[in-house]
Coordinates of C-alpha atoms in Angstrom, one line a residue:
M1112 CA 17.4 -9.3 4.4
V1113 CA 15.6 -6.7 2.3
K1114 CA 16.4 -6.9 -1.5
V1115 CA 17.5 -3.4 -2.5
Y1116 CA 19.5 -2.7 -5.7
A1117 CA 21.3 0.5 -6.7
I1118 CA 21.2 1.5 -10.3
N1119 CA 23.1 4.3 -11.9
G1120 CA 24.6 5.0 -8.5
V1121 CA 21.2 5.7 -6.9
T1122 CA 20.3 3.5 -3.9
P1123 CA 16.9 2.9 -2.3
V1124 CA 16.2 4.6 1.1
V1125 CA 14.1 2.7 3.7
H1126 CA 13.3 4.4 7.0
P1127 CA 14.3 2.2 10.0
S1128 CA 10.6 2.1 11.2
A1129 CA 9.4 0.8 7.9
Y1130 CA 8.9 -2.9 7.2
V1131 CA 9.8 -4.3 3.8
H1132 CA 9.2 -8.1 3.3
P1133 CA 12.3 -9.9 2.2
S1134 CA 10.6 -11.0 -1.1
A1135 CA 9.9 -7.5 -2.1
V1136 CA 12.3 -5.8 -4.6
L1137 CA 13.3 -2.1 -4.4
I1138 CA 15.5 -0.7 -7.2
G1139 CA 17.1 2.7 -7.6
D1140 CA 15.3 5.9 -6.8
V1141 CA 13.0 4.6 -4.1
I1142 CA 12.2 6.4 -0.8
V1143 CA 10.2 4.6 1.8
G1144 CA 9.2 6.7 4.8
P1145 CA 8.5 6.0 8.4
R1146 CA 6.0 3.4 9.5
C1147 CA 5.4 2.1 6.0
Y1148 CA 4.6 -1.5 5.2
I1149 CA 5.7 -3.2 1.9
G1150 CA 4.2 -6.7 1.4
P1151 CA 5.5 -9.9 -0.1
L1152 CA 6.5 -9.8 -3.8
A1153 CA 5.9 -6.1 -4.1
S1154 CA 8.1 -4.3 -6.7
M1155 CA 9.2 -0.7 -6.6
R1156 CA 11.2 -0.1 -9.8
G1157 CA 12.9 3.3 -9.4
D1158 CA 15.0 2.8 -12.6
F1159 CA 13.3 5.7 -14.5
G1160 CA 11.4 8.0 -12.1
R1161 CA 11.4 8.5 -8.3
L1162 CA 9.0 6.3 -6.2
I1163 CA 7.9 7.7 -2.8
L1164 CA 5.9 6.1 0.0
E1165 CA 5.2 8.7 2.6
E1166 CA 4.7 8.1 6.3
G1167 CA 2.3 5.3 7.2
A1168 CA 1.6 4.2 3.6
N1169 CA 1.3 0.6 2.7
L1170 CA 2.0 -1.3 -0.5
Q1171 CA 0.6 -4.8 -0.3
D1172 CA 1.4 -8.1 -1.8
T1173 CA 2.4 -8.2 -5.5
C1174 CA 1.9 -4.5 -6.1
V1175 CA 3.9 -2.7 -8.7
M1176 CA 5.2 0.9 -8.6
H1177 CA 6.9 2.4 -11.7
G1178 CA 7.1 5.7 -13.5
F1179 CA 8.6 7.9 -16.2
P1180 CA 12.0 9.5 -16.2
G1181 CA 12.2 12.8 -14.3
E1182 CA 8.7 12.3 -12.7
D1183 CA 7.6 11.1 -9.2
T1184 CA 5.2 8.3 -8.4
V1185 CA 3.9 9.1 -4.9
V1186 CA 1.7 7.5 -2.3
E1187 CA 1.1 10.2 0.3
A1188 CA 0.8 9.7 4.1
D1189 CA -1.5 6.8 5.1
G1190 CA -2.1 5.8 1.5
H1191 CA -3.4 2.3 1.3
I1192 CA -2.6 0.2 -1.9
G1193 CA -4.4 -3.1 -2.0
H1194 CA -3.1 -6.5 -3.2
G1195 CA -2.0 -6.6 -6.8
A1196 CA -2.5 -3.0 -7.6
V1197 CA -0.3 -1.2 -10.2
L1198 CA 0.7 2.4 -9.9
H1199 CA 2.5 4.1 -12.8
G1200 CA 3.5 7.7 -12.7
C1201 CA 0.6 8.8 -10.5
R1202 CA -0.1 10.4 -7.2
I1203 CA -2.2 8.9 -4.4
K1204 CA -3.1 11.6 -2.0
R1205 CA -3.2 11.5 1.8
N1206 CA -5.4 8.7 3.3
A1207 CA -6.7 7.5 -0.1
M1208 CA -7.0 3.8 -1.0
V1209 CA -6.5 1.9 -4.3
G1210 CA -8.3 -1.4 -4.2
M1211 CA -7.1 -4.8 -5.1
N1212 CA -5.9 -5.3 -8.7
A1213 CA -6.7 -1.7 -9.7
V1214 CA -4.5 0.2 -12.1
V1215 CA -3.7 3.9 -11.8
M1216 CA -2.0 5.4 -14.8
D1217 CA 0.4 8.3 -15.5
R1218 CA -0.3 11.8 -14.1
A1219 CA -3.6 10.6 -12.6
V1220 CA -4.2 12.0 -9.1
V1221 CA -6.4 10.2 -6.6
G1222 CA -7.7 12.8 -4.2
E1223 CA -7.4 12.8 -0.4
E1224 CA -9.6 10.2 1.4
S1225 CA -10.8 8.8 -2.0
I1226 CA -11.3 5.1 -2.7
V1227 CA -10.6 3.5 -6.1
A1228 CA -12.6 0.2 -6.1
A1229 CA -11.0 -3.1 -6.8
M1230 CA -10.3 -4.0 -10.5
S1231 CA -10.8 -0.4 -11.6
F1232 CA -8.7 1.3 -14.3
V1233 CA -7.9 5.0 -13.7
K1234 CA -6.9 6.5 -17.0
A1235 CA -3.8 8.7 -17.5
G1236 CA -4.4 12.3 -16.4
M1237 CA -7.6 11.6 -14.5
L1238 CA -8.0 14.0 -11.5
I1239 CA -10.2 12.5 -8.8
P1240 CA -11.6 15.0 -6.2
P1241 CA -11.2 14.3 -2.4
R1242 CA -13.6 11.9 -0.7
S1243 CA -14.7 10.3 -4.0
M1244 CA -15.8 6.7 -4.7
V1245 CA -14.3 5.7 -8.1
M1246 CA -15.0 2.5 -9.9
G1247 CA -15.1 0.8 -13.3
T1248 CA -13.0 0.3 -16.5
P1249 CA -12.4 3.0 -17.3
A1250 CA -13.0 4.4 -13.8
R1251 CA -15.7 6.9 -13.2
I1252 CA -16.5 9.0 -10.1
M1253 CA -19.6 7.5 -8.6
R1254 CA -20.3 9.6 -5.5
E1255 CA -18.9 11.2 -2.4
L1256 CA -17.8 8.9 0.4
T1257 CA -19.5 8.9 3.7
D1258 CA -17.7 9.6 7.0
Q1259 CA -18.3 6.0 7.9
E1260 CA -16.6 4.7 4.8
I1261 CA -13.6 6.9 5.4
S1262 CA -13.5 5.7 9.0
W1263 CA -13.4 2.1 7.7
K1264 CA -10.6 2.9 5.3
S1265 CA -8.6 4.6 8.1
F1266 CA -9.2 1.6 10.4
G1267 CA -7.8 -0.7 7.7
T1268 CA -4.7 1.5 7.3
R1269 CA -4.1 1.5 11.1
Q1270 CA -4.1 -2.3 10.9
Y1271 CA -1.2 -2.0 8.4
H1272 CA 0.6 0.4 10.7
D1273 CA 0.4 -2.3 13.4
L1274 CA 1.4 -5.0 10.9
A1275 CA 4.6 -3.2 10.1
I1276 CA 5.5 -3.3 13.8
R1277 CA 4.4 -6.9 14.3
S1278 CA 6.4 -8.0 11.2
M1279 CA 9.6 -6.3 12.4
E1280 CA 9.2 -7.8 15.9
T1281 CA 8.0 -11.3 15.2
M1282 CA 8.2 -12.4 11.6
R1283 CA 11.0 -15.0 11.1
E1284 CA 11.8 -17.5 8.4
V1285 CA 11.1 -21.0 9.9
E1286 CA 10.6 -24.6 8.8
A1287 CA 7.0 -25.6 8.3
L1288 CA 5.3 -27.9 10.7
T1289 CA 4.1 -31.3 9.4
E1290 CA 0.8 -31.1 11.2
P1291 CA -1.1 -28.6 13.4
E1292 CA -0.3 -28.5 17.1
P1293 CA -3.0 -29.5 19.6
D1294 CA -4.8 -26.3 20.7
R1295 CA -3.1 -24.3 17.8
A1296 CA -2.9 -20.6 18.7
R1297 CA -4.6 -18.0 16.6
I1298 CA -3.1 -14.6 15.8
D1299 CA -4.2 -12.2 18.5
L1300 CA -4.5 -8.7 17.3
G1301 CA -5.5 -7.4 20.7
P1302 CA -8.4 -5.0 21.6
G1303 CA -9.3 -2.3 19.1
M1304 CA -7.9 -4.2 16.1
H1305 CA -11.0 -5.9 15.0
A1306 CA -13.3 -4.5 12.3
P1307 CA -15.7 -1.9 13.7
K1308 CA -19.4 -2.9 14.0
E1309 CA -21.8 -1.1 11.7

């Protein structure tokens, strides 16, 4: 059961094809689009501004989304938000990625197909051009991304599209085993879901 909470009469919206882990919390003015994945312990606090995940976006474990009154915090289509990232009042454009434990602040815009490196701090109001590699505290634009890097990012996002489906179809709360079974199975992702060779 997904934890969603209305506030001031505004109830979160979750598309039926999106997966939201039961430990995630969605409050108020939240809109989750088709084929999105929201991981364990993620928080979308739409108690001031509107929070939007567009089609195919993912918000991974322990991420936080929040914003200012009257403003939108948006992850556009196929946006990829790594474990522990914080988004506040910003816009992550189509097919962009925010790395693990990075922070993107108010009115910053991460351009299409850009990557914000793990642990980076994107200052309020920073405008990042498309296809940029951004890193540091404060974050700086380092260079343009290669086609191969964008392909790797897109591959990772496709894995989360698949994870949303696998989670809806197979994830269940169960009792832990006390020891591994003989010939314990591994998770089989099938052909085409392993990292591409360089």
